[in-house]
Backbone as JSON, one array per atom type, in Angstrom:
{
  "sequence": "XXXXXXXXXXXXXXXXXXXXXXXXXXXXXXXXXXXXXXXXXXXXXXXXXXXXXXXXXXXXXXXXXXXXXXXXXXXXXXXXXXXXXXXXXXXXXXXXXXXXXXXXXXXXXXXXXXX",
  "N": [[-70.48, 52.62, -6.3], [-73.4, 53.93, -4.55], [-74.53, 54.54, -1.76], [-76.57, 54.4, 0.17], [-77.04, 55.95, 4.51], [-79.8, 55.52, 6.33], [-79.84, 57.19, 9.46], [-81.42, 58.16, 13.62], [-84.06, 58.22, 13.51], [-86.76, 57.64, 15.77], [-88.64, 57.27, 18.94], [-91.46, 59.34, 19.39], [-92.9, 61.66, 21.36], [-95.7, 63.68, 20.54], [-95.25, 66.86, 19.12], [-92.86, 66.9, 19.57], [-89.63, 66.6, 18.63], [-87.3, 65.66, 15.88], [-84.15, 64.73, 14.24], [-83.28, 63.27, 11.18], [-80.75, 61.08, 9.56], [-78.69, 61.08, 6.84], [-75.59, 59.73, 5.33], [-74.2, 59.72, 2.97], [-72.49, 57.37, 0.92], [-69.56, 57.27, -2.19], [-70.82, 59.0, -4.24], [-71.13, 62.75, -4.1], [-73.15, 65.26, -2.08], [-73.77, 67.19, -3.15], [-73.67, 67.07, -5.42], [-75.6, 66.53, -6.52], [-79.43, 66.27, -6.52], [-81.39, 65.89, -3.76], [-83.43, 64.01, -1.62], [-86.03, 62.88, 0.64], [-87.81, 61.12, 1.39], [-91.09, 59.42, 2.44], [-92.46, 56.71, 4.2], [-95.75, 55.96, 6.12], [-97.6, 53.39, 7.32], [-99.8, 51.38, 5.44], [-100.07, 52.68, 3.39], [-98.85, 54.89, 0.8], [-95.28, 55.93, -0.69], [-94.46, 58.6, 0.19], [-93.22, 61.5, -0.88], [-91.27, 64.3, 0.88], [-89.21, 66.18, 1.72], [-86.73, 67.63, -0.49], [-83.84, 69.32, -1.31], [-81.5, 70.63, -4.02], [-79.22, 70.31, -5.93], [-77.57, 72.42, -6.51], [-77.81, 73.92, -3.62], [-81.01, 74.47, -3.24], [-83.94, 74.63, -1.9], [-87.52, 71.85, -1.13], [-90.85, 71.15, -0.15], [-93.58, 69.43, 1.0], [-96.64, 70.4, 1.04], [-97.56, 69.47, 4.04], [-95.5, 69.5, 5.31], [-94.73, 71.83, 5.65], [-92.7, 74.39, 6.9], [-92.07, 73.4, 9.6], [-90.73, 71.28, 8.84], [-87.21, 70.47, 7.93], [-84.78, 70.37, 5.86], [-81.5, 70.1, 5.04], [-77.59, 70.19, 4.54], [-74.28, 68.46, 5.38], [-71.0, 69.03, 3.75], [-68.68, 68.45, 4.87], [-69.83, 66.48, 6.06], [-70.68, 64.54, 4.24], [-73.22, 64.5, 4.17], [-76.49, 64.2, 4.26], [-79.59, 66.15, 5.93], [-82.89, 65.5, 8.28], [-83.93, 68.06, 9.76], [-87.43, 67.46, 12.06], [-89.63, 69.49, 13.31], [-91.98, 69.79, 15.82], [-93.03, 67.13, 16.09], [-95.92, 65.88, 14.37], [-98.34, 63.25, 15.1], [-99.72, 61.67, 12.76], [-97.46, 62.28, 10.91], [-95.98, 59.26, 11.66], [-94.22, 57.28, 10.08], [-91.96, 55.73, 7.91], [-88.89, 56.93, 7.51], [-87.08, 57.28, 4.23], [-83.56, 58.47, 2.39], [-83.01, 59.81, -0.4], [-81.83, 58.55, -4.07], [-81.74, 59.62, -7.74], [-79.57, 59.05, -9.98], [-78.25, 59.17, -13.07], [-79.52, 57.25, -14.44], [-80.29, 55.99, -12.53], [-82.3, 54.09, -9.57], [-81.8, 55.18, -6.11], [-81.88, 53.85, -2.18], [-81.87, 54.37, 0.82], [-81.74, 52.26, 3.85], [-84.06, 53.26, 5.3], [-85.92, 54.72, 7.74], [-87.39, 53.83, 11.8], [-89.86, 56.58, 12.39], [-91.53, 57.09, 14.87], [-94.37, 59.38, 16.49], [-96.5, 59.41, 19.25], [-97.72, 59.57, 21.93]],
  "CA": [[-71.58, 51.77, -5.39], [-73.74, 54.8, -3.74], [-74.92, 53.3, 0.03], [-76.91, 55.61, 1.44], [-77.18, 55.13, 5.57], [-80.76, 56.49, 7.33], [-80.58, 57.56, 10.69], [-81.94, 59.1, 13.96], [-85.7, 58.05, 14.28], [-86.73, 56.84, 17.27], [-90.36, 57.14, 19.42], [-91.34, 60.59, 20.59], [-93.92, 62.7, 21.98], [-96.77, 65.27, 20.19], [-94.85, 68.18, 19.37], [-91.27, 67.15, 20.26], [-88.06, 67.65, 17.81], [-85.93, 64.87, 15.76], [-83.85, 64.88, 13.15], [-82.52, 62.6, 10.73], [-79.6, 61.64, 9.37], [-79.29, 60.39, 5.96], [-75.47, 59.76, 5.69], [-74.08, 58.67, 1.25], [-71.07, 57.46, 0.22], [-69.9, 56.88, -3.22], [-71.41, 59.87, -4.66], [-71.42, 63.88, -3.11], [-74.09, 64.91, -1.9], [-73.93, 68.73, -3.42], [-73.9, 67.15, -7.21], [-76.62, 65.74, -6.87], [-80.87, 66.4, -6.32], [-81.36, 64.99, -2.45], [-85.12, 63.4, -1.23], [-86.49, 62.13, 2.16], [-89.7, 60.21, 1.28], [-91.72, 58.38, 3.62], [-94.25, 55.35, 4.08], [-96.87, 55.43, 6.58], [-98.61, 51.75, 7.94], [-101.3, 50.78, 4.59], [-99.83, 53.93, 3.06], [-98.18, 54.3, -0.39], [-94.55, 56.41, 0.28], [-95.05, 60.19, 0.26], [-92.17, 62.39, -0.85], [-91.25, 64.5, 1.5], [-88.19, 67.28, 0.79], [-86.0, 67.48, -1.63], [-82.59, 69.74, -1.69], [-80.87, 70.39, -5.1], [-77.23, 70.39, -6.32], [-77.48, 74.24, -5.71], [-79.3, 74.33, -1.84], [-83.27, 74.96, -3.12], [-85.36, 73.19, -1.39], [-88.71, 72.16, -1.6], [-91.3, 70.47, 0.89], [-94.7, 69.12, 1.01], [-97.4, 71.25, 2.39], [-98.16, 69.24, 4.93], [-94.59, 69.85, 6.49], [-93.87, 73.27, 5.46], [-92.65, 75.35, 8.48], [-92.08, 71.97, 10.17], [-89.14, 69.85, 8.52], [-86.39, 71.62, 7.84], [-84.19, 69.71, 5.24], [-80.09, 70.87, 5.0], [-76.79, 68.98, 4.21], [-73.53, 69.09, 6.03], [-70.42, 69.24, 3.0], [-67.55, 67.92, 5.2], [-69.61, 64.8, 6.53], [-71.33, 64.43, 3.08], [-74.43, 63.63, 5.28], [-78.06, 65.82, 4.51], [-80.72, 66.08, 7.11], [-84.39, 66.02, 7.76], [-84.54, 68.68, 11.44], [-88.06, 67.59, 12.22], [-90.47, 69.85, 14.79], [-93.66, 70.31, 15.92], [-93.97, 66.49, 14.94], [-97.27, 65.13, 14.66], [-98.72, 61.55, 14.76], [-99.71, 61.47, 11.74], [-95.9, 62.26, 10.75], [-95.3, 58.48, 12.2], [-93.55, 55.98, 9.18], [-90.4, 54.57, 7.47], [-88.52, 58.37, 6.17], [-85.46, 56.58, 3.49], [-82.92, 59.42, 2.05], [-83.09, 58.81, -2.08], [-81.37, 60.57, -5.45], [-81.54, 59.58, -8.19], [-78.37, 59.32, -10.26], [-77.65, 57.7, -14.34], [-81.15, 56.18, -14.39], [-80.35, 54.7, -11.29], [-82.9, 54.64, -8.25], [-80.55, 54.93, -4.65], [-83.03, 54.18, -1.81], [-81.13, 53.89, 1.67], [-83.04, 50.83, 4.02], [-84.94, 53.96, 5.93], [-85.18, 54.61, 9.99], [-88.31, 54.43, 11.92], [-90.6, 57.54, 13.24], [-93.18, 56.77, 15.7], [-94.48, 60.07, 17.13], [-96.7, 58.76, 20.2], [-97.88, 59.72, 23.83]],
  "C": [[-72.41, 53.32, -4.45], [-74.41, 53.81, -3.0], [-75.55, 55.13, 0.12], [-77.97, 55.22, 2.87], [-78.62, 56.37, 6.27], [-80.33, 56.2, 9.23], [-80.9, 58.41, 12.4], [-83.21, 59.4, 14.3], [-85.07, 57.21, 15.41], [-88.53, 57.13, 17.27], [-90.08, 58.68, 20.28], [-92.57, 61.45, 20.4], [-94.39, 63.91, 21.1], [-95.95, 66.1, 20.19], [-93.3, 68.04, 19.73], [-90.76, 67.31, 18.34], [-87.67, 65.8, 17.6], [-85.26, 65.18, 14.73], [-82.6, 63.5, 12.63], [-81.49, 62.92, 9.91], [-80.02, 60.66, 7.78], [-76.79, 60.44, 5.68], [-74.41, 58.67, 3.63], [-72.16, 58.51, 1.75], [-71.19, 56.82, -1.45], [-70.58, 57.6, -4.12], [-70.98, 61.49, -3.37], [-72.52, 64.65, -2.99], [-74.65, 66.3, -2.35], [-73.74, 68.66, -4.65], [-74.84, 66.46, -7.49], [-77.86, 66.48, -6.09], [-80.9, 65.08, -4.95], [-82.23, 64.31, -1.84], [-85.54, 62.67, 0.24], [-87.96, 62.21, 1.45], [-90.01, 59.84, 2.67], [-92.67, 57.84, 3.82], [-94.4, 54.87, 5.49], [-97.91, 53.63, 6.49], [-99.98, 51.71, 6.75], [-100.92, 52.28, 3.82], [-99.1, 53.9, 2.09], [-96.75, 55.5, 0.12], [-95.02, 57.23, -0.74], [-93.65, 60.84, 0.07], [-92.24, 63.51, -0.28], [-90.77, 66.21, 1.92], [-87.21, 66.73, 0.4], [-84.4, 68.64, -0.95], [-81.5, 68.98, -2.46], [-79.49, 70.41, -4.77], [-76.7, 71.85, -5.71], [-77.9, 74.84, -5.3], [-80.58, 74.49, -2.47], [-83.43, 74.12, -3.0], [-86.91, 73.32, -0.96], [-89.1, 71.05, -0.21], [-93.16, 69.77, 0.64], [-95.38, 69.74, 1.71], [-97.6, 70.46, 3.85], [-96.92, 69.55, 6.04], [-94.06, 71.29, 6.65], [-94.18, 74.22, 6.75], [-92.9, 74.09, 9.7], [-90.89, 71.53, 10.15], [-88.82, 71.16, 8.21], [-84.98, 70.62, 6.74], [-82.79, 70.72, 4.81], [-78.66, 69.43, 5.05], [-75.54, 70.09, 5.25], [-72.28, 68.77, 4.59], [-69.63, 68.05, 3.4], [-68.12, 67.04, 5.25], [-69.95, 64.65, 4.65], [-72.25, 63.27, 3.59], [-75.42, 65.01, 4.34], [-79.25, 65.02, 5.53], [-81.37, 66.26, 7.48], [-84.0, 66.77, 9.15], [-86.37, 68.44, 11.21], [-89.0, 67.99, 13.53], [-92.25, 69.44, 14.28], [-94.67, 68.82, 15.81], [-95.57, 66.07, 15.94], [-98.15, 63.09, 15.03], [-99.34, 61.07, 13.31], [-97.62, 61.88, 10.68], [-95.5, 60.72, 10.82], [-94.51, 57.54, 10.81], [-92.14, 56.33, 8.64], [-89.82, 56.56, 6.91], [-87.48, 57.35, 5.54], [-85.36, 58.2, 3.07], [-83.34, 58.48, 0.46], [-82.89, 60.05, -2.86], [-81.11, 59.86, -6.43], [-80.09, 60.17, -9.65], [-77.86, 58.53, -12.11], [-79.2, 57.26, -14.43], [-81.01, 56.24, -13.46], [-81.1, 54.71, -9.61], [-82.23, 54.31, -6.66], [-81.25, 54.87, -4.82], [-81.72, 54.1, -0.73], [-82.45, 52.72, 2.53], [-83.72, 51.52, 4.91], [-84.28, 53.57, 7.29], [-87.2, 55.25, 10.01], [-89.05, 55.63, 12.77], [-91.57, 56.97, 13.4], [-93.58, 58.26, 15.86], [-96.27, 60.07, 18.52], [-96.62, 59.29, 21.23], [-97.86, 58.29, 24.2]]
}
């Protein structure tokens, strides 16, 4: 059974940084594409970043240059380093992977960017 558990969210001032973690069990994060999504209040869920099994990364334009997705193979964890945070980055951030026709989501972690 696949489990994804996010952590690291919180309240941060504009311009600040946070690092989100997605700890996986039941799979190896190196074997599948892992993604981060976010959903702001009143808005549709949005894809933020991906890392493939080969280690290639991609980002939505709005976070390029500010966010970095990475993984720790020993800890079986995917990270999202978020720098230069803006109020519009406020959302619930969730980890996701699609395996054998099944969508697997974590419970999400709240990120609030406000002064």
